[in-house]
Every structure is written in structure tokens, then in C-alpha cells.
Coordinates of C-alpha atoms and ligand atoms in Angstrom, one line a residue:
X1 CA -25.2 -117.1 55.9
X2 CA -22.4 -118.5 54.0
X3 CA -23.2 -121.8 53.0
X4 CA -24.3 -123.1 49.5
X5 CA -26.9 -125.2 51.5
X6 CA -28.8 -123.1 53.4
X7 CA -30.6 -124.6 56.6
X8 CA -34.0 -125.9 55.7
X9 CA -35.1 -122.6 58.0
X10 CA -34.0 -120.4 56.0
X11 CA -35.9 -121.9 52.7
X12 CA -38.6 -121.7 54.5
X13 CA -38.2 -118.0 56.0
X14 CA -37.6 -117.0 52.0
X15 CA -40.4 -119.2 50.9
X16 CA -42.3 -116.7 53.9
X17 CA -40.8 -113.7 52.4
X18 CA -41.9 -114.2 48.9
X19 CA -45.3 -114.8 50.4
X20 CA -45.2 -111.6 52.1
X21 CA -43.7 -109.1 49.6
X22 CA -46.5 -109.1 47.0
X23 CA -49.3 -107.7 49.6
X24 CA -46.5 -105.0 50.9
X25 CA -46.5 -104.1 46.5
X26 CA -43.1 -105.6 46.1
X27 CA -42.2 -107.5 43.2
X28 CA -38.6 -107.6 42.6
X29 CA -35.7 -108.0 45.0
X30 CA -32.3 -106.5 44.0
X31 CA -29.3 -108.2 45.3
X32 CA -26.2 -105.9 45.3
X33 CA -22.5 -106.3 46.3
X34 CA -19.8 -103.9 46.0
X35 CA -16.9 -104.6 43.6
X36 CA -12.8 -104.1 43.7
X37 CA -13.7 -100.2 42.3
X38 CA -16.2 -99.0 44.6
X39 CA -19.2 -99.9 42.5
X40 CA -22.1 -101.1 43.9
X41 CA -23.5 -104.4 41.1
X42 CA -27.0 -105.9 40.9
X43 CA -28.7 -109.0 40.1
X44 CA -32.3 -108.5 40.2
X45 CA -35.0 -111.6 40.8
X46 CA -38.6 -111.6 41.2
X47 CA -40.2 -112.3 44.4
X48 CA -41.2 -115.6 43.0
X49 CA -37.1 -116.7 42.5
X50 CA -36.2 -115.7 46.2
X51 CA -36.6 -119.2 47.2
X52 CA -34.2 -120.3 44.2
X53 CA -31.9 -117.7 44.8
X54 CA -31.6 -118.7 48.7
X55 CA -31.1 -122.4 47.3
X56 CA -29.0 -122.2 44.7
X57 CA -27.7 -118.3 44.6
X58 CA -27.8 -116.7 41.5
X59 CA -24.8 -117.0 38.8
X60 CA -22.3 -113.8 38.1
X61 CA -19.4 -113.8 36.4
X62 CA -16.0 -113.5 39.1
X63 CA -15.2 -110.8 36.1
X64 CA -16.6 -108.0 38.1
X65 CA -13.6 -108.1 40.4
X66 CA -11.4 -106.8 37.5
X67 CA -13.9 -104.2 36.5
X68 CA -13.0 -100.5 36.6
X69 CA -15.1 -97.7 37.3
X70 CA -16.2 -97.1 33.4
X71 CA -17.0 -101.0 33.2
X72 CA -13.8 -101.4 31.1
X73 CA -11.9 -104.9 32.0
X74 CA -8.3 -105.1 33.5
X75 CA -7.5 -108.9 33.2
X76 CA -4.3 -110.6 34.9
X77 CA -2.4 -113.8 34.3
X78 CA -4.5 -114.8 37.7
X79 CA -7.8 -113.4 36.6
X80 CA -10.4 -111.4 34.5
X81 CA -10.9 -113.6 31.9
X82 CA -14.5 -114.7 30.3
X83 CA -14.6 -118.1 32.3
X84 CA -16.1 -119.4 35.4
X85 CA -19.2 -118.4 37.3
X86 CA -20.3 -117.2 41.0
X87 CA -23.5 -118.0 42.9
X88 CA -25.1 -114.9 45.0
X89 CA -26.8 -115.8 47.8
X90 CA -29.3 -113.1 50.0
X91 CA -28.6 -112.4 53.4
X92 CA -32.1 -112.8 54.5
X93 CA -31.3 -111.0 57.9
X94 CA -30.5 -108.0 56.0
X95 CA -33.8 -108.2 53.6
X96 CA -35.6 -104.4 53.6
X97 CA -38.0 -103.5 51.5
X98 CA -37.1 -100.0 49.9
X99 CA -39.2 -96.9 51.1
X100 CA -37.7 -94.8 47.7
X101 CA -37.9 -97.9 45.3
X102 CA -41.9 -98.4 45.2
X103 CA -42.1 -102.7 44.0
X104 CA -38.5 -103.2 45.1
X105 CA -36.9 -104.9 48.3
X106 CA -32.9 -105.3 48.8
X107 CA -31.0 -107.7 50.1
X108 CA -26.3 -107.7 50.1
X109 CA -25.1 -111.1 48.8
X110 CA -22.1 -113.2 49.5
X111 CA -20.4 -114.7 46.5
X112 CA -19.8 -118.0 46.7
X113 CA -18.2 -120.6 44.1
X114 CA -20.6 -123.2 42.5
X115 CA -19.1 -125.8 44.8
X116 CA -20.6 -123.8 47.8
X117 CA -17.4 -122.1 49.6
X118 CA -17.0 -118.4 49.7
X119 CA -15.2 -116.9 46.9
X120 CA -11.7 -115.9 48.1
X121 CA -12.4 -112.0 46.5
X122 CA -15.7 -112.0 48.4
X123 CA -15.5 -108.9 50.3
X124 CA -18.5 -109.2 52.7
X125 CA -17.1 -113.0 53.2
X126 CA -13.8 -111.4 54.1
X127 CA -15.3 -109.3 56.5
X128 CA -17.1 -111.8 58.3
X129 CA -14.2 -113.8 58.6
X130 CA -12.3 -111.0 60.3
X131 CA -15.5 -110.1 62.6
X132 CA -15.5 -114.4 63.5
X133 CA -11.5 -113.9 64.5
X134 CA -12.2 -111.0 67.1
X135 CA -14.8 -113.1 68.2
X136 CA -12.3 -115.7 68.8
X137 CA -10.9 -113.6 71.1
X138 CA -13.9 -112.4 72.9
X139 CA -14.2 -109.5 71.2
X140 CA -16.7 -107.8 69.2
X141 CA -16.8 -104.6 67.0
X142 CA -19.5 -101.4 66.6
X143 CA -19.4 -99.6 63.3
X144 CA -20.8 -97.1 61.0
X145 CA -20.1 -95.2 58.1
X146 CA -20.8 -91.6 58.2
X147 CA -22.0 -90.7 54.2
X148 CA -21.5 -87.4 52.7
X149 CA -22.9 -86.1 49.3
X150 CA -23.4 -83.5 47.4
X151 CA -27.0 -82.4 45.4
X152 CA -26.8 -81.3 42.0
X153 CA -30.1 -79.4 40.2
X154 CA -30.1 -82.5 37.9
X155 CA -30.5 -80.0 34.6
X156 CA -27.6 -78.9 33.5
X157 CA -24.6 -80.4 31.9
X158 CA -22.1 -79.1 34.6
X159 CA -22.1 -79.1 38.2
X160 CA -24.7 -76.7 39.5
X161 CA -25.4 -77.2 43.4
X162 CA -28.9 -78.0 44.3
X163 CA -28.9 -75.3 47.1
X164 CA -26.8 -72.0 47.6
X165 CA -27.1 -71.7 51.6
X166 CA -23.9 -71.5 53.8
X167 CA -22.3 -74.3 55.3
X168 CA -24.1 -75.7 58.0
X169 CA -26.8 -73.5 57.7
X170 CA -30.3 -74.1 58.1
X171 CA -31.3 -72.0 54.5
X172 CA -29.6 -75.5 52.9
X173 CA -31.9 -77.2 54.8
X174 CA -34.9 -74.9 54.0
X175 CA -33.7 -75.5 50.0
X176 CA -34.2 -79.1 50.2
X177 CA -36.4 -79.3 53.2
X178 CA -38.9 -82.2 51.4
X179 CA -35.9 -83.9 50.4
X180 CA -34.7 -84.3 53.8
X181 CA -37.4 -84.8 55.4
X182 CA -38.5 -87.5 53.1
X183 CA -34.5 -89.5 53.5
X184 CA -35.6 -89.4 57.2
X185 CA -38.6 -91.3 56.6
X186 CA -37.4 -93.5 54.3
X187 CA -34.6 -94.5 56.6
X188 CA -37.2 -95.1 59.3
X189 CA -39.5 -97.0 57.1
X190 CA -36.4 -99.5 56.7
X191 CA -34.9 -99.6 60.0
X192 CA -32.1 -97.5 59.8
X193 CA -31.4 -95.2 63.0
X194 CA -30.1 -91.8 62.3
X195 CA -28.0 -89.8 64.2
X196 CA -27.9 -86.8 62.1
X197 CA -28.8 -84.9 58.7
X198 CA -27.0 -81.9 58.2
X199 CA -26.0 -79.5 55.5
X200 CA -22.2 -80.0 55.0
X201 CA -19.3 -77.8 54.1
X202 CA -19.0 -77.8 50.3
X203 CA -21.2 -76.8 47.8
X204 CA -24.4 -79.0 47.7
X205 CA -23.3 -80.7 50.4
X206 CA -25.0 -82.6 53.0
X207 CA -24.2 -85.6 55.7
X208 CA -26.2 -88.5 56.9
X209 CA -24.9 -90.3 60.0
X210 CA -26.8 -93.7 61.4
X211 CA -26.3 -96.0 64.4
X212 CA -23.7 -98.4 64.9
X213 CA -24.1 -101.9 64.7
X214 CA -21.9 -104.9 63.6
X215 CA -19.3 -104.8 61.1
X216 CA -21.2 -106.6 57.9
X217 CA -24.5 -104.9 58.8
X218 CA -22.8 -101.7 59.0
X219 CA -20.8 -102.0 55.5
X220 CA -24.3 -103.2 53.9
X221 CA -25.9 -100.1 55.9
X222 CA -23.4 -98.1 53.6
X223 CA -24.4 -99.4 50.6
X224 CA -28.6 -98.8 51.8
X225 CA -28.5 -95.7 52.4
X226 CA -26.4 -94.4 49.4
X227 CA -28.9 -96.4 47.2
X228 CA -31.7 -94.9 49.2
X229 CA -30.7 -91.4 49.0
X230 CA -30.2 -91.9 44.9
X231 CA -33.1 -93.3 44.5
X232 CA -34.8 -89.9 46.1
X233 CA -33.0 -87.4 44.6
X234 CA -33.9 -89.2 41.3
X235 CA -37.5 -88.8 42.7
X236 CA -36.7 -85.3 42.7
X237 CA -35.1 -84.6 39.6
X238 CA -31.7 -84.0 41.5
X239 CA -28.3 -85.7 40.7
X240 CA -26.2 -87.0 43.6
X241 CA -22.4 -87.6 43.9
X242 CA -20.6 -89.3 46.5
X243 CA -17.2 -88.9 44.8
X244 CA -14.7 -88.3 46.8
X245 CA -14.1 -84.6 44.5
X246 CA -17.0 -83.2 43.3
X247 CA -15.2 -80.2 42.5
X248 CA -11.3 -80.2 42.4
X249 CA -9.4 -78.3 44.7
X250 CA -12.6 -77.9 47.0
X251 CA -13.2 -80.0 50.2
X252 CA -14.5 -83.6 49.2
X253 CA -17.0 -86.3 50.5
X254 CA -15.4 -88.4 53.3
X255 CA -17.2 -91.5 54.2
X256 CA -15.9 -91.4 57.7
X257 CA -16.1 -95.1 59.8
X258 CA -16.4 -95.3 63.0
X259 CA -15.1 -98.1 65.2
X260 CA -15.5 -99.3 68.8
X261 CA -13.6 -102.7 70.2
X262 CA -16.4 -104.8 73.0
X263 CA -15.5 -107.0 75.2
X264 CA -18.6 -108.4 77.3
X265 CA -20.8 -105.3 76.9
X266 CA -17.9 -103.1 77.7
X267 CA -16.8 -100.2 75.7
X268 CA -12.9 -100.9 75.7
X269 CA -12.6 -97.1 74.2
X270 CA -14.5 -95.6 77.7
X271 CA -13.8 -97.8 80.8
X272 CA -10.2 -97.8 80.6
X273 CA -7.6 -95.8 82.4
X274 CA -5.6 -95.1 79.6
X275 CA -5.8 -91.6 77.9
X276 CA -9.3 -90.5 76.9
X277 CA -10.5 -93.4 78.8
X278 CA -9.1 -96.1 76.5
X279 CA -8.1 -99.9 78.2
X280 CA -5.1 -101.0 77.3
X281 CA -6.5 -103.0 74.2
X282 CA -8.5 -100.3 72.5
X283 CA -5.2 -98.4 72.7
X284 CA -3.4 -101.1 70.8
X285 CA -6.5 -101.3 68.6
X286 CA -6.1 -97.9 67.6
X287 CA -2.2 -98.2 67.4
X288 CA -2.4 -101.1 64.8
X289 CA -5.1 -99.1 62.7
X290 CA -3.0 -96.3 62.7
X291 CA 0.0 -98.2 62.0
X292 CA -1.2 -99.7 58.8
X293 CA -3.3 -96.7 57.6
X294 CA -0.8 -95.6 55.1
X295 CA -0.6 -99.6 53.5
X296 CA -4.6 -99.5 53.8
X297 CA -4.9 -96.7 51.3
X298 CA -5.1 -98.5 48.5
X299 CA -8.5 -99.5 49.8
X300 CA -9.4 -97.0 52.3
X301 CA -8.8 -94.4 49.2
X302 CA -8.8 -96.0 46.2
X303 CA -10.0 -93.4 43.1
X304 CA -7.8 -90.9 41.7
X305 CA -10.5 -88.8 42.7
X306 CA -9.8 -90.0 46.3
X307 CA -5.9 -87.9 46.0
X308 CA -8.2 -84.7 44.7
X309 CA -9.6 -84.8 48.3
X310 CA -6.8 -85.8 50.3
X311 CA -5.8 -82.3 50.9
X312 CA -4.4 -81.0 54.1
X313 CA -6.4 -78.3 56.1
X314 CA -9.7 -79.7 53.9
X315 CA -10.4 -82.4 57.2
X316 CA -9.6 -85.6 55.5
X317 CA -7.6 -86.6 57.3
X318 CA -4.6 -86.5 55.6
X319 CA -2.1 -87.1 58.3
X320 CA -1.3 -90.3 59.8
X321 CA -1.6 -89.3 63.3
X322 CA -4.0 -89.3 66.1
X323 CA -5.5 -86.7 68.1
X324 CA -8.4 -86.2 70.1
X325 CA -11.5 -84.5 68.7
X326 CA -8.5 -83.2 66.0
X327 CA -10.4 -83.5 62.7
X328 CA -7.2 -83.3 60.6
X329 CA -5.5 -86.3 62.0
X330 CA -6.8 -89.5 60.0
X331 CA -7.6 -91.4 63.8
X332 CA -9.6 -89.1 65.9
X333 CA -10.1 -90.1 69.3
X334 CA -13.8 -89.4 70.0
X335 CA -15.3 -89.4 73.6
X336 CA -18.3 -87.2 73.6
X337 CA -20.0 -85.6 76.5
X338 CA -19.7 -86.7 79.9
X339 CA -22.2 -89.1 80.7
X340 CA -22.9 -90.8 77.5
X341 CA -18.6 -91.3 77.4
X342 CA -18.4 -95.1 78.8
X343 CA -20.8 -96.4 75.7
X344 CA -20.2 -93.7 73.3
X345 CA -16.1 -93.5 72.8
X346 CA -15.2 -94.7 70.1
X347 CA -12.5 -94.2 66.9
X348 CA -13.1 -92.1 63.9
X349 CA -11.3 -92.8 60.7
X350 CA -11.7 -89.6 59.0
X351 CA -9.4 -90.6 55.8
X352 CA -11.8 -93.4 54.1
X353 CA -14.2 -92.0 51.3
X354 CA -17.0 -93.5 49.5
X355 CA -15.2 -94.9 46.7
X356 CA -13.9 -97.7 48.8
X357 CA -15.8 -100.8 49.2
X358 CA -17.2 -100.6 52.7
X359 CA -16.3 -104.5 53.4
X360 CA -12.6 -104.4 52.3
X361 CA -12.6 -101.2 54.3
X362 CA -14.0 -102.6 57.8
X363 CA -11.9 -105.9 56.8
X364 CA -8.8 -104.1 56.4
X365 CA -9.4 -101.7 59.4
X366 CA -10.3 -104.3 62.3
X367 CA -7.8 -106.9 61.2
X368 CA -5.0 -104.2 61.2
X369 CA -6.8 -103.3 64.7
X370 CA -6.5 -106.6 65.6
X371 CA -2.7 -107.1 65.2
X372 CA -2.3 -104.1 67.1
X373 CA -4.1 -106.1 70.1
X374 CA -2.1 -109.2 69.5
X375 CA 0.9 -107.0 69.7
X376 CA -0.4 -105.1 72.5
X377 CA 1.1 -101.8 70.3
X378 CA 1.2 -98.1 72.1
X379 CA -0.4 -95.3 70.6
X380 CA 2.7 -92.2 69.9
X381 CA 2.4 -88.9 71.3
X382 CA -1.2 -87.5 70.1
X383 CA -1.4 -84.1 67.8
X384 CA -3.4 -81.1 68.8
X385 CA -4.0 -78.6 65.9
X386 CA -3.4 -78.8 62.0
X387 CA -0.4 -80.7 61.3
X388 CA -0.1 -79.0 57.9
X389 CA 1.8 -76.1 60.3
X390 CA 4.4 -78.6 60.8
X391 CA 7.5 -78.3 58.9
X392 CA 8.5 -81.7 57.0
X393 CA 11.6 -82.2 59.7
X394 CA 9.3 -81.7 62.3
X395 CA 6.6 -84.0 60.9
X396 CA 9.4 -86.7 60.6
X397 CA 10.8 -86.1 64.1
X398 CA 6.7 -86.2 65.9
X399 CA 7.0 -89.9 63.5
X400 CA 4.0 -88.4 61.6
X401 CA 3.9 -88.7 57.7
X402 CA 1.2 -88.1 55.1
X403 CA -0.7 -90.5 53.7
X404 CA 0.0 -91.9 49.7
X405 CA -1.3 -89.4 47.5
X406 CA -0.5 -91.0 44.5
X407 CA -1.2 -94.0 42.8
X408 CA 2.6 -95.5 43.1
X409 CA 3.0 -94.6 47.1
X410 CA -0.3 -95.8 47.6
X411 CA 0.3 -99.4 45.6
X412 CA 4.0 -99.1 47.8
X413 CA 2.5 -99.5 50.7
X414 CA -0.4 -101.7 49.9
X415 CA 2.1 -103.8 48.2
X416 CA 4.3 -104.4 51.3
X417 CA 1.6 -105.3 53.6
X418 CA -0.4 -107.8 51.0
X419 CA -0.3 -110.6 52.7
X420 CA -3.3 -109.3 54.9
X421 CA -4.9 -109.6 51.7
X422 CA -4.3 -113.0 50.0
X423 CA -2.7 -113.1 46.6
X424 CA -5.8 -113.3 44.1
X425 CA -7.6 -110.3 46.0
X426 CA -4.5 -108.4 46.2
X427 CA -3.9 -109.1 42.4
X428 CA -7.2 -107.7 41.7
X429 CA -7.1 -104.4 43.9
X430 CA -3.4 -103.6 42.3
X431 CA -5.0 -104.5 38.6
X432 CA -8.2 -102.2 39.5
X433 CA -6.0 -99.4 40.6
X434 CA -3.2 -99.5 37.9
X435 CA -6.2 -99.7 35.5
X436 CA -7.8 -96.3 37.1
X437 CA -4.5 -94.5 37.0
X438 CA -3.8 -95.4 33.6
X439 CA -7.6 -94.5 32.5
X440 CA -6.9 -90.9 34.1
X441 CA -3.1 -90.2 32.6
X442 CA -2.8 -87.1 31.5
X443 CA -5.9 -85.7 32.8
X444 CA -6.0 -82.2 34.6
X445 CA -7.4 -82.4 38.2
X446 CA -11.1 -80.7 36.9
X447 CA -11.0 -83.4 33.9
X448 CA -10.4 -86.3 37.1
X449 CA -13.1 -84.9 39.3
X450 CA -15.6 -84.8 36.0
X451 CA -14.7 -88.4 35.1
X452 CA -16.0 -89.9 38.4
X453 CA -18.7 -87.0 39.8
X454 CA -21.4 -89.4 38.8
X455 CA -19.9 -92.8 39.0
X456 CA -20.0 -93.6 42.9
Ligands
LIG501 N1 -15.7 -83.4 53.7 C1 -14.8 -83.6 54.7 C2 -13.9 -85.2 53.8 O1 -14.2 -84.9 53.0 C3 -15.2 -83.9 56.3 C4 -15.6 -82.8 57.0 C5 -16.1 -83.2 58.2 O2 -15.1 -83.4 59.4 O3 -17.2 -83.3 58.7 O4 -14.0 -86.2 54.7
MG502 MG1 -19.1 -84.3 57.6

């Protein structure tokens, strides 16, 4: 929903849901959105107030657009003061009874002004507009976010991995057997189809990947899955980190994004005659994304901790290049197994992490991809193997650039492309990134990793 005056059937639906929730033991509904710094912020209402929330929204200040990850505020000459109010409107289509938080349901919100139009900095409304633009071209998108996370024993002052078994090792799955099984049960109860859950590479690290859906719902899912994992970790006395870099120098947590472009029921990545089955539109979509990756770094890898993760040879996709099933390229063309390629082929954007606001991530990637389609772009030569083996001059002659790994470089590329976001949102993004950078000034990589370890 995007209107301040929901259709009468939405109001009736809210009343119906509010009537049913208590019999499911639900007392409150958590209404969330993700801010510019990547933090999920919440207002919660009793079930009895859901009807009012659907009709009139729930108040929340726009100042959160200028909040940093430590809750300090960076006002600019345009925004960030104490004035004004916004209304949070829950999306009933996504309302979910939370399996890991007894007594609670959850719904993501759109942020509207008191006059009933989407707030210009509402990332969820922005993403919906981009999805609508795609629909205007007869295109739809299927999307998913992979969630990597690290479990900590939760009983010490410093990081202690909650398992000791090897990467991808069955030992780890045994060590966290109850937790992982309950994750699967909770996702099933919440209607989230899980593709895989498995131990990952870094100490204490696991990953869950979920099925693809439309981009707004995929961003919502990214929030829901993380809060579910967090609640279950707490139940098991564990701490959980989605931070891009839990330990400086190690392999980090990625938030890889999967995207495929569809027209009239056909997956354009698996039904064409270009490389790896791409249609011209799928290739142009990929090329548009590839071209924009440096400018999108301030959105996709927004935190000082993001730069600790973005190391070559760490499977984080530091190089703005593409390859077929290549885990060191920022853009990986995934074709999968013969037999499912027509429907399953997709693009994986590997550089993205979970400090990013997923609505902004999808809005940026999709708008860049659609721009590529409009311009009929073609992909350059593909890369195989690890690009870090190339010298600087070889990288340059192949047209491969490393993604920005400093805030200055990231914001320079972002600013050159800021019109994609509109003045106020670009202003908020720059101010928040500069604010985080200033907070971390003079800190060592270990201190930066520690500062953000339990924040995301
Ligand atoms: N953990 C790696 C990252 O930081 C990714 C590992 C993988 O390819 O799954 O993105
Ligand atoms: Mg992974």
C-alpha cells in the first residue's frame, strides 16, 4: 500500500487480522523500516491498534534518515533537525506472525508524509517505484538476498565463535544442530522458502539462502530473516553478527544479491542466444549494473566495516568485472544445472553486504540495470579466475576496476551519479557515510570491526 487512505477492504482486513491475532497468542505488531545507516528501526503497536495504524499510520520522526549506527545524528542544512513527523503504514500483505518471538507479529512499513504521499527518503517506496518502472517496460524482476552471519558463544567480552568445526564442515552443523533446525522450522512457519542453510568459511559463520520473489518482498524478507535469526540466537544464548567484518583481516559476511529479469513468464537470463543463455535485454541489464557498481558502492557497501571485508581473494567480489560462476567477480553470471537453466539462471551481485539498506540496494541495482536495457548495453569480455593476479596495467587494459575501498573514493563515485537518488536522499546518504567515517577516524581495523560487530 502507498496511500494514506487505505482502501476500505484494507481497513476491513486490518480489523479481521486484529481479531484473529490474539487467538494465535499475538499481542503486538512490530512495524519496521531500514534507515540510511542500515539499521532496522521499529515502532510497535498492540494488536488492537493495527486498524488505526493501517488507517492513519504511526508517527515517527524523519530525523532517523540522519541517524548513524551508534544513534548519533548528523544534521545537514537540508534535514536532520527536530522538526516534522512521518507516518508509518504497515503493509498487510507482508504481515507475518513471528515464529521466534512468541507474542509478536511483524510488518514492514512505507513512510508517508502527514499529507499522505510517500516521503522522498522512503527507501521502500522508492524501490516500488523502480519496480513499477520495470513493469512499464513489460519487465519484472525476481530477487533474493543471501544472508551470511557469525554466531558467537555469547558469554564473553570478546568474540568467541559458537562452533569450532571446519568451514562447510558437518561438525559445525552438529555443534549448532538445534539452532539450525529451529531456524528451518521458524522460516517454514513464516512462509519463507529456504534454499539452503550451511556452515560458511569464517570462524562461527553460517549462511541461509531463501527463494526469490519480487524485489520489495525480497528486501522485506532480508529484514525478516535477520530478525528471526537474531531472536533465535538470543533464545540459544548466542550473539549474532551480520557485520561485513566480524574480525578484521578475515573473510567477512556478505549479503549477495540475486536478480533475474523476466518478460511475460520468460526468464531473460536463460532463454537467449547471447553468452550463457542471456537475451540481449538480460545482457544489457547486467551491463548496466556492472557499469554502475562503483557509483553504487556507497549504498551496497556503506560502512567503514564494509571496507575491511572488501579484500581481494576473499570471495567478496572486489573487482567490477563479470564472470560465469566466478566468485571473485563483483557480478557473477549463475547458470546452474542443465535442466533448470531456463528458469534458474540469474545474476549474483557479490560485493553487497548486510550493512546496506536492502531497499536502497535493490532500487540502485534495478535502476542501473533498467538504464542498461534502455541503452542496449553489452557486457565486456568476461573474467575467469582471480583478477588480483593481474598487474595494475593489465587490469586497466582489460577495463577492470577495483571497487572503492575508502569512503572518499566511494562518495566521489556516488556523487558523480547522485541524480539517481534525488537531492534529499543523496544528501542523507553522503552525510551518514561521512558521519560514520568521522566516527572511525584514527581507529585501527580491529577497532573498526569491534565498533560495528554487534550493530547490524
Ligand atoms: N563470505 C564471503 C563474502 O564476504 C562470500 C563467500 C561465498 O562466496 O559464499 O561475501
Ligand atoms: Mg556464502
